[in-house]
Amino acid sequence: MDNEYYEPGGGNIADAGHQYARQIGRTRVVGQKERRVDARPLVTGAPVYAAEYEQPNMLHARILHSPHAHANILHIDTSKANALPGVRAVLTHEDLPRVAHRTAGQHYPETSPYDAYLLDRRVRYVGDWVAFVAADTPAIAEEALSMIAVEYEVLPAVFDPLEAMREGAPQLHDPDTTHPISGQHFGDIYDAAHNLAAHEEIHHGDF
């Protein structure tokens, strides 16, 4: 039985699709017991990660987060934060171009909606980004955050999926007409009772 492969039912696999599996003992990596090249460095703490790198004159960034689940930003006063010694930059949505991007999906073409912004005049969840601070030290950046005054217009929010699906529920995003992904249809659509049966296909074989 050496080098033979059997199906769960006991039958010998003889089709051409499994011929390569019979040669698995001849491969260099597939089917072999390999030692991870980074195993020893990982367990000894040797690797250096991006957060551990330090460069001369490096700045430290901190982010001001929203305390509200849904709100418009009416006004941001960064004057005190900007005046703090050691603060190099304070950025809000007024300082950045409003360029939409997506936060989901990894394939192309990508059908996810372009509904996120680096900084926006509306916050859509607790913890959403409101402002960025860059300073000489982490402590200065943290102190600068506490000096930023934000005036919010708190908007209705939903915290339950059933509530979110009801007509008239608060909407976090404006409709994206440039990257539509799907629509909702209710009722008897296109002879719905027979849709599945009409499109069913059965394929046999190995994939």
Coordinates of N, CA and C in Angstrom, one line a residue:
M1 N 0.8 -1.2 0.0 CA 0.0 0.0 0.0 C 0.9 1.3 0.0
D2 N 2.2 1.1 -0.1 CA 3.0 2.3 -0.1 C 2.7 3.1 -1.3
N3 N 2.7 4.5 -1.1 CA 2.5 5.4 -2.2 C 1.1 5.3 -2.9
E4 N 0.2 4.5 -2.3 CA -1.1 4.4 -2.9 C -2.1 5.3 -2.1
Y5 N -3.1 5.8 -2.8 CA -4.1 6.7 -2.2 C -5.5 6.1 -2.4
Y6 N -6.3 6.1 -1.4 CA -7.5 5.4 -1.5 C -8.7 6.4 -1.1
E7 N -9.8 6.2 -1.8 CA -11.0 7.0 -1.4 C -11.5 6.5 -0.1
P8 N -12.4 7.3 0.6 CA -13.0 6.8 1.9 C -13.7 5.5 1.7
G9 N -14.3 5.3 0.6 CA -15.0 4.0 0.4 C -14.2 2.8 0.2
G10 N -12.9 3.0 0.0 CA -12.0 1.9 -0.1 C -11.5 1.7 -1.5
G11 N -12.1 2.4 -2.5 CA -11.6 2.2 -3.9 C -10.4 2.9 -4.2
N12 N -9.6 2.3 -5.1 CA -8.3 2.9 -5.5 C -8.6 4.1 -6.5
I13 N -7.9 5.2 -6.3 CA -8.1 6.3 -7.2 C -7.2 6.1 -8.4
A14 N -7.8 6.0 -9.5 CA -7.0 5.7 -10.7 C -7.1 6.7 -11.8
D15 N -8.0 7.7 -11.6 CA -8.2 8.7 -12.7 C -7.0 9.6 -12.9
A16 N -6.9 10.2 -14.1 CA -5.7 11.0 -14.4 C -5.6 12.2 -13.5
G17 N -6.7 12.7 -13.0 CA -6.6 13.9 -12.1 C -5.8 13.6 -10.8
H18 N -5.6 12.4 -10.4 CA -4.9 12.1 -9.2 C -3.5 11.5 -9.4
Q19 N -3.1 11.5 -10.7 CA -1.8 10.8 -10.9 C -0.7 11.6 -10.3
Y20 N -0.8 13.0 -10.2 CA 0.2 13.7 -9.6 C 0.4 13.4 -8.1
A21 N -0.8 13.1 -7.5 CA -0.7 12.8 -6.1 C 0.1 11.6 -5.8
R22 N 0.2 10.7 -6.8 CA 0.9 9.5 -6.6 C 2.4 9.8 -6.5
Q23 N 2.8 10.9 -7.1 CA 4.2 11.3 -7.1 C 4.6 12.2 -6.0
I24 N 3.7 12.4 -5.1 CA 3.9 13.4 -4.0 C 5.2 13.2 -3.3
G25 N 5.7 12.0 -3.2 CA 6.9 11.7 -2.5 C 8.1 12.2 -3.2
R26 N 8.0 12.6 -4.4 CA 9.1 13.1 -5.2 C 9.3 14.6 -5.1
T27 N 8.3 15.3 -4.5 CA 8.3 16.8 -4.5 C 9.3 17.2 -3.4
R28 N 9.7 18.5 -3.5 CA 10.7 19.0 -2.6 C 10.0 19.7 -1.4
V29 N 8.7 20.2 -1.6 CA 8.1 20.9 -0.5 C 6.7 20.3 -0.2
V30 N 5.9 20.1 -1.3 CA 4.5 19.6 -1.1 C 4.6 18.2 -0.5
G31 N 3.9 18.0 0.6 CA 3.9 16.7 1.2 C 5.0 16.4 2.1
Q32 N 6.0 17.3 2.2 CA 7.1 17.1 3.0 C 7.0 17.9 4.3
K33 N 7.7 17.5 5.3 CA 7.7 18.2 6.6 C 8.8 19.2 6.5
E34 N 8.4 20.5 6.5 CA 9.3 21.6 6.4 C 9.3 22.4 7.7
R35 N 10.5 22.9 8.1 CA 10.6 23.8 9.2 C 10.4 25.2 8.8
R36 N 9.6 25.9 9.5 CA 9.4 27.3 9.2 C 10.7 28.1 9.3
V37 N 11.0 28.9 8.2 CA 12.2 29.6 8.2 C 12.3 30.7 9.3
D38 N 11.1 31.2 9.7 CA 11.1 32.3 10.7 C 10.7 31.8 12.1
A39 N 10.6 30.4 12.3 CA 10.2 29.9 13.6 C 11.1 30.3 14.8
R40 N 12.4 30.1 14.6 CA 13.4 30.5 15.7 C 13.4 32.0 16.0
P41 N 13.5 32.8 14.9 CA 13.4 34.3 15.3 C 12.1 34.7 16.0
L42 N 11.0 34.1 15.6 CA 9.8 34.5 16.2 C 9.7 34.1 17.7
V43 N 10.1 32.9 18.1 CA 10.1 32.5 19.5 C 11.2 33.1 20.3
T44 N 12.2 33.7 19.7 CA 13.2 34.4 20.5 C 13.1 35.9 20.5
G45 N 12.0 36.4 19.8 CA 11.8 37.8 19.8 C 12.7 38.6 19.0
A46 N 13.4 38.0 18.0 CA 14.4 38.7 17.2 C 13.8 39.6 16.1
P47 N 12.6 39.3 15.5 CA 12.2 40.2 14.4 C 11.9 41.6 14.9
V48 N 12.1 42.5 14.0 CA 11.8 43.9 14.3 C 10.6 44.3 13.5
Y49 N 9.5 44.8 14.1 CA 8.3 45.1 13.4 C 8.3 46.6 13.1
A50 N 7.4 47.0 12.2 CA 7.4 48.4 11.7 C 7.3 49.4 12.8
A51 N 6.4 49.1 13.8 CA 6.2 50.0 14.9 C 7.5 50.2 15.8
E52 N 8.5 49.3 15.6 CA 9.7 49.4 16.4 C 10.8 50.2 15.8
Y53 N 10.6 50.6 14.5 CA 11.6 51.4 13.8 C 11.6 52.8 14.3
E54 N 12.7 53.4 14.5 CA 12.8 54.8 14.9 C 13.8 55.5 14.0
Q55 N 13.5 56.7 13.5 CA 14.4 57.4 12.6 C 14.6 58.8 13.3
P56 N 15.7 59.4 12.9 CA 16.0 60.8 13.5 C 14.9 61.8 13.1
N57 N 14.5 62.6 14.0 CA 13.5 63.6 13.8 C 12.1 63.0 13.4
M58 N 11.8 61.8 13.8 CA 10.6 61.2 13.5 C 9.4 61.8 14.3
L59 N 8.3 62.0 13.7 CA 7.1 62.6 14.3 C 6.2 61.5 14.8
H60 N 5.4 61.8 15.8 CA 4.4 60.8 16.4 C 3.0 61.3 16.1
A61 N 2.2 60.4 15.6 CA 0.8 60.8 15.3 C -0.2 60.2 16.3
R62 N -1.3 60.9 16.5 CA -2.4 60.5 17.3 C -3.7 60.9 16.6
I63 N -4.7 60.2 16.8 CA -6.0 60.4 16.1 C -7.1 60.8 17.2
L64 N -7.9 61.8 16.9 CA -9.0 62.1 17.7 C -10.2 61.4 17.1
H65 N -10.9 60.7 18.0 CA -12.0 59.8 17.6 C -13.3 60.4 18.1
S66 N -14.4 60.0 17.3 CA -15.7 60.5 17.6 C -16.3 59.8 18.8
P67 N -17.0 60.5 19.7 CA -17.7 59.9 20.8 C -19.2 59.5 20.4
H68 N -19.6 59.9 19.2 CA -20.9 59.7 18.7 C -21.0 58.6 17.6
A69 N -22.2 57.9 17.6 CA -22.4 56.9 16.6 C -22.7 57.5 15.2
H70 N -23.3 58.7 15.2 CA -23.7 59.4 14.0 C -23.9 60.8 14.3
A71 N -23.1 61.6 13.6 CA -23.1 63.1 13.8 C -22.5 63.8 12.7
N72 N -22.9 65.1 12.5 CA -22.2 66.0 11.6 C -21.3 66.9 12.4
I73 N -20.1 67.1 11.9 CA -19.2 68.0 12.5 C -19.5 69.5 12.0
L74 N -20.0 70.3 12.9 CA -20.3 71.7 12.6 C -19.1 72.6 12.6
H75 N -18.2 72.3 13.6 CA -17.0 73.2 13.7 C -15.9 72.5 14.5
I76 N -14.7 72.7 14.0 CA -13.6 72.2 14.8 C -12.6 73.4 15.0
D77 N -12.3 73.6 16.3 CA -11.3 74.6 16.6 C -10.0 73.9 17.0
T78 N -9.0 74.1 16.2 CA -7.7 73.5 16.4 C -6.6 74.5 16.8
S79 N -7.0 75.7 17.1 CA -6.0 76.8 17.4 C -5.2 76.5 18.6
K80 N -5.8 76.0 19.7 CA -5.0 75.7 20.9 C -4.0 74.6 20.6
A81 N -4.5 73.6 19.9 CA -3.6 72.4 19.6 C -2.4 72.8 18.7
N82 N -2.7 73.7 17.7 CA -1.6 74.1 16.8 C -0.6 75.0 17.6
A83 N -1.1 75.7 18.6 CA -0.2 76.6 19.3 C 0.7 75.9 20.4
L84 N 0.4 74.6 20.6 CA 1.2 73.9 21.6 C 2.6 73.6 21.1
P85 N 3.7 74.0 21.8 CA 5.0 73.7 21.4 C 5.2 72.2 21.1
G86 N 5.9 71.9 20.0 CA 6.1 70.5 19.6 C 5.1 69.9 18.7
V87 N 4.0 70.6 18.5 CA 3.0 70.2 17.5 C 3.4 70.6 16.1
R88 N 3.5 69.7 15.2 CA 3.9 70.0 13.8 C 2.7 70.1 12.8
A89 N 1.6 69.5 13.1 CA 0.5 69.5 12.2 C -0.7 69.0 12.9
V90 N -1.9 69.7 12.6 CA -3.2 69.2 13.0 C -4.1 69.2 11.7
L91 N -4.6 68.1 11.4 CA -5.4 68.0 10.1 C -6.8 67.6 10.5
T92 N -7.8 68.2 9.8 CA -9.2 67.9 9.9 C -9.7 67.6 8.5
H93 N -11.0 67.3 8.4 CA -11.6 67.1 7.0 C -11.5 68.4 6.1
E94 N -11.3 69.5 6.8 CA -11.2 70.8 6.0 C -9.8 70.9 5.3
D95 N -8.9 70.1 5.7 CA -7.5 70.1 5.2 C -7.2 69.1 4.1
L96 N -8.1 68.1 4.0 CA -7.9 67.0 3.1 C -8.9 67.0 2.0
P97 N -8.5 66.6 0.8 CA -9.5 66.4 -0.3 C -10.5 65.3 0.0
R98 N -11.7 65.5 -0.4 CA -12.8 64.5 -0.1 C -12.8 63.5 -1.2
V99 N -12.0 62.5 -1.0 CA -11.9 61.4 -2.0 C -12.4 60.2 -1.4
A100 N -13.4 59.6 -2.1 CA -14.1 58.4 -1.6 C -13.2 57.2 -1.9
H101 N -13.2 56.2 -0.9 CA -12.6 55.0 -1.2 C -13.4 53.8 -0.5
R102 N -13.0 52.6 -0.8 CA -13.8 51.5 -0.2 C -13.0 50.9 0.9
T103 N -13.7 50.2 1.8 CA -13.0 49.6 2.9 C -13.2 48.1 2.9
A104 N -13.8 47.5 1.9 CA -14.0 46.1 1.8 C -13.6 45.5 0.4
G105 N -13.3 44.2 0.4 CA -13.1 43.6 -0.9 C -11.6 43.7 -1.3
Q106 N -11.1 42.6 -1.9 CA -9.7 42.5 -2.3 C -9.5 42.2 -3.8
H107 N -10.6 42.0 -4.5 CA -10.5 41.5 -5.9 C -10.8 42.6 -6.9
Y108 N -10.6 42.3 -8.1 CA -10.8 43.2 -9.2 C -11.6 42.5 -10.3
P109 N -12.7 43.1 -10.9 CA -13.2 44.4 -10.5 C -13.9 44.4 -9.1
E110 N -13.7 45.5 -8.4 CA -14.2 45.6 -7.1 C -15.6 46.2 -7.1
T111 N -16.6 45.6 -6.5 CA -18.0 46.1 -6.5 C -18.4 46.7 -5.2
S112 N -17.5 46.8 -4.2 CA -17.9 47.4 -3.0 C -18.1 48.9 -3.2
P113 N -19.0 49.5 -2.4 CA -19.3 50.9 -2.6 C -18.1 51.8 -2.1
Y114 N -17.9 52.9 -2.8 CA -16.9 53.9 -2.4 C -17.6 54.8 -1.4
D115 N -17.6 54.5 -0.1 CA -18.4 55.3 0.8 C -17.6 55.7 2.1
A116 N -16.3 55.6 2.0 CA -15.5 56.0 3.1 C -14.5 57.1 2.7
Y117 N -14.1 57.9 3.7 CA -13.2 59.1 3.5 C -12.2 59.1 4.6
L118 N -11.0 59.5 4.3 CA -10.0 59.5 5.3 C -10.4 60.4 6.5
L119 N -10.9 61.5 6.3 CA -11.6 62.4 7.3 C -12.8 63.0 6.6
D120 N -13.9 63.0 7.3 CA -15.1 63.5 6.7 C -15.9 64.4 7.6
R121 N -16.8 65.2 7.1 CA -17.5 66.1 7.9 C -18.7 65.4 8.7
R122 N -18.9 64.1 8.4 CA -19.8 63.3 9.1 C -19.1 62.1 9.7
V123 N -19.4 61.8 11.0 CA -18.9 60.6 11.6 C -20.0 59.6 11.6
R124 N -19.6 58.3 11.5 CA -20.6 57.3 11.3 C -20.6 56.1 12.3
Y125 N -19.7 56.2 13.2 CA -19.6 55.2 14.3 C -18.8 55.8 15.4
V126 N -19.0 55.3 16.6 CA -18.2 55.7 17.8 C -16.7 55.2 17.5
G127 N -15.8 56.2 17.5 CA -14.4 55.9 17.2 C -14.0 56.3 15.8
D128 N -15.0 56.8 15.0 CA -14.6 57.3 13.7 C -13.6 58.4 13.8
W129 N -12.8 58.6 12.8 CA -11.7 59.6 12.8 C -12.2 61.0 12.6
V130 N -11.7 61.9 13.5 CA -12.1 63.3 13.4 C -11.0 64.2 13.1
A131 N -9.8 63.9 13.6 CA -8.6 64.8 13.4 C -7.4 64.0 13.6
F132 N -6.3 64.4 12.9 CA -5.0 63.9 13.1 C -4.0 64.9 13.7
V133 N -3.2 64.4 14.6 CA -2.1 65.3 15.1 C -0.8 64.7 14.9
A134 N 0.2 65.5 14.5 CA 1.6 65.0 14.4 C 2.4 65.9 15.3
A135 N 3.3 65.3 16.2 CA 4.0 66.1 17.1 C 5.4 65.4 17.4
D136 N 6.2 66.1 18.1 CA 7.6 65.6 18.4 C 7.6 64.4 19.3
T137 N 6.7 64.3 20.2 CA 6.6 63.2 21.1 C 5.2 62.7 21.2
P138 N 5.0 61.4 21.6 CA 3.6 60.9 21.8 C 2.9 61.7 22.9
A139 N 3.6 62.1 23.9 CA 2.9 62.9 25.0 C 2.3 64.2 24.5
I140 N 3.1 64.9 23.7 CA 2.7 66.2 23.1 C 1.5 65.9 22.2
A141 N 1.5 64.9 21.4 CA 0.4 64.6 20.5 C -0.9 64.3 21.3
E142 N -0.7 63.5 22.4 CA -1.9 63.2 23.2 C -2.5 64.5 23.8
E143 N -1.6 65.4 24.3 CA -2.0 66.6 24.9 C -2.7 67.5 23.9
A144 N -2.2 67.5 22.7 CA -2.9 68.3 21.6 C -4.3 67.8 21.3
L145 N -4.5 66.5 21.4 CA -5.8 66.0 21.1 C -6.8 66.6 22.1
S146 N -6.4 66.7 23.3 CA -7.3 67.2 24.4 C -7.6 68.7 24.2
M147 N -6.9 69.4 23.3 CA -7.1 70.8 23.1 C -8.0 71.1 21.9
I148 N -8.3 70.1 21.2 CA -9.2 70.2 20.0 C -10.6 70.3 20.4
A149 N -11.3 71.4 20.1 CA -12.7 71.5 20.4 C -13.6 71.2 19.2
V150 N -14.5 70.3 19.3 CA -15.4 69.9 18.2 C -16.9 70.2 18.6
E151 N -17.6 70.8 17.7 CA -19.0 71.0 17.9 C -19.7 70.0 16.9
Y152 N -20.5 69.1 17.5 CA -21.2 68.1 16.8 C -22.7 68.4 16.7
E153 N -23.3 68.0 15.6 CA -24.8 67.9 15.5 C -25.1 66.4 15.5
V154 N -25.6 65.9 16.6 CA -25.8 64.5 16.8 C -27.0 64.1 16.0
L155 N -26.9 63.1 15.2 CA -27.9 62.6 14.3 C -28.5 61.2 14.8
P156 N -29.7 60.9 14.4 CA -30.3 59.6 14.8 C -29.4 58.4 14.3
A157 N -29.3 57.4 15.1 CA -28.5 56.2 14.8 C -29.3 55.0 15.1
V158 N -29.0 53.9 14.5 CA -29.6 52.6 14.7 C -28.6 51.6 15.2
F159 N -29.0 50.8 16.1 CA -28.1 49.8 16.7 C -28.7 48.4 16.6
D160 N -29.6 48.2 15.7 CA -30.3 46.9 15.6 C -30.5 46.7 14.1
P161 N -30.2 45.5 13.6 CA -30.3 45.3 12.1 C -31.8 45.3 11.6
L162 N -32.7 44.9 12.5 CA -34.1 45.0 12.1 C -34.6 46.4 12.0
E163 N -34.1 47.3 12.9 CA -34.5 48.7 12.9 C -33.8 49.3 11.7
A164 N -32.6 48.9 11.3 CA -31.9 49.5 10.2 C -32.6 49.2 8.9
M165 N -33.4 48.1 8.8 CA -34.0 47.8 7.5 C -35.4 48.4 7.4
R166 N -35.9 49.0 8.4 CA -37.2 49.6 8.3 C -37.2 50.9 7.5
E167 N -38.3 51.1 6.8 CA -38.5 52.3 6.0 C -38.3 53.6 6.8
G168 N -37.5 54.5 6.3 CA -37.2 55.7 7.0 C -36.2 55.6 8.1
A169 N -35.5 54.5 8.2 CA -34.4 54.4 9.1 C -33.2 55.3 8.8
P170 N -32.5 55.8 9.8 CA -31.4 56.7 9.5 C -30.4 56.1 8.5
Q171 N -29.9 56.8 7.6 CA -28.9 56.4 6.6 C -27.5 56.9 6.9
L172 N -26.5 56.1 7.0 CA -25.2 56.5 7.3 C -24.5 57.1 6.1
H173 N -24.9 56.6 4.9 CA -24.2 56.9 3.7 C -25.2 57.4 2.7
D174 N -24.8 58.4 1.9 CA -25.6 58.9 0.8 C -25.6 57.8 -0.3
P175 N -26.6 57.7 -1.1 CA -26.6 56.6 -2.2 C -25.4 56.8 -3.1
D176 N -24.8 55.7 -3.4 CA -23.6 55.7 -4.3 C -24.1 55.3 -5.7
T177 N -24.3 56.3 -6.6 CA -24.8 56.0 -7.9 C -23.7 55.7 -8.9
T178 N -22.4 55.9 -8.5 CA -21.3 55.6 -9.4 C -20.8 54.2 -9.3
H179 N -21.0 53.6 -8.1 CA -20.6 52.2 -7.9 C -21.7 51.3 -7.3
P180 N -22.8 51.2 -8.0 CA -23.9 50.4 -7.5 C -23.5 48.9 -7.3
I181 N -23.9 48.3 -6.2 CA -23.6 46.9 -6.1 C -24.8 46.0 -6.1
S182 N -26.0 46.5 -5.7 CA -27.1 45.6 -5.7 C -28.4 46.4 -5.4
G183 N -29.5 45.9 -5.7 CA -30.8 46.5 -5.3 C -31.6 45.5 -4.5
Q184 N -32.7 46.0 -4.0 CA -33.6 45.2 -3.2 C -34.9 45.1 -3.9
H185 N -35.5 43.9 -4.0 CA -36.8 43.7 -4.7 C -37.6 42.9 -3.8
F186 N -38.9 43.3 -3.7 CA -39.8 42.6 -2.8 C -41.0 42.1 -3.6
G187 N -41.7 41.0 -3.2 CA -42.8 40.6 -3.9 C -42.5 39.5 -4.9
D188 N -43.5 39.2 -5.8 CA -43.3 38.1 -6.8 C -42.6 38.7 -8.0
I189 N -41.3 38.5 -8.0 CA -40.4 39.1 -9.1 C -40.0 38.0 -10.1
Y190 N -40.3 38.2 -11.3 CA -39.8 37.3 -12.4 C -40.1 35.9 -12.1
D191 N -41.4 35.6 -11.7 CA -41.8 34.2 -11.5 C -40.8 33.6 -10.4
A192 N -40.7 34.3 -9.3 CA -39.7 34.0 -8.3 C -39.8 32.5 -7.8
A193 N -41.0 31.9 -7.8 CA -41.1 30.5 -7.3 C -40.3 29.5 -8.2
H194 N -40.0 29.9 -9.4 CA -39.4 29.0 -10.3 C -37.9 29.4 -10.7
N195 N -37.5 30.5 -10.1 CA -36.2 31.0 -10.5 C -35.1 30.0 -10.2
L196 N -35.1 29.4 -9.0 CA -34.0 28.5 -8.6 C -34.0 27.3 -9.5
A197 N -35.2 26.7 -9.7 CA -35.2 25.5 -10.5 C -34.8 25.8 -12.0
A198 N -35.1 27.0 -12.5 CA -34.8 27.3 -13.8 C -33.3 27.5 -14.1
H199 N -32.6 27.8 -13.0 CA -31.2 28.1 -13.2 C -30.3 27.1 -12.5
E200 N -30.8 26.0 -12.1 CA -30.0 25.0 -11.5 C -29.2 24.2 -12.5
E201 N -27.9 24.0 -12.2 CA -27.1 23.2 -13.0 C -26.3 22.3 -12.1
I202 N -26.1 21.1 -12.6 CA -25.5 20.0 -11.9 C -24.2 19.6 -12.6
H203 N -23.1 19.6 -12.0 CA -21.8 19.2 -12.6 C -21.2 18.1 -11.7
H204 N -20.7 17.1 -12.3 CA -20.1 16.0 -11.6 C -18.6 16.0 -12.0
G205 N -17.8 15.6 -11.0 CA -16.4 15.4 -11.3 C -15.6 16.1 -10.1
D206 N -14.3 16.1 -10.3 CA -13.4 16.7 -9.3 C -13.0 18.1 -9.7
F207 N -13.0 19.0 -8.7 CA -12.7 20.4 -9.0 C -11.5 20.9 -8.1

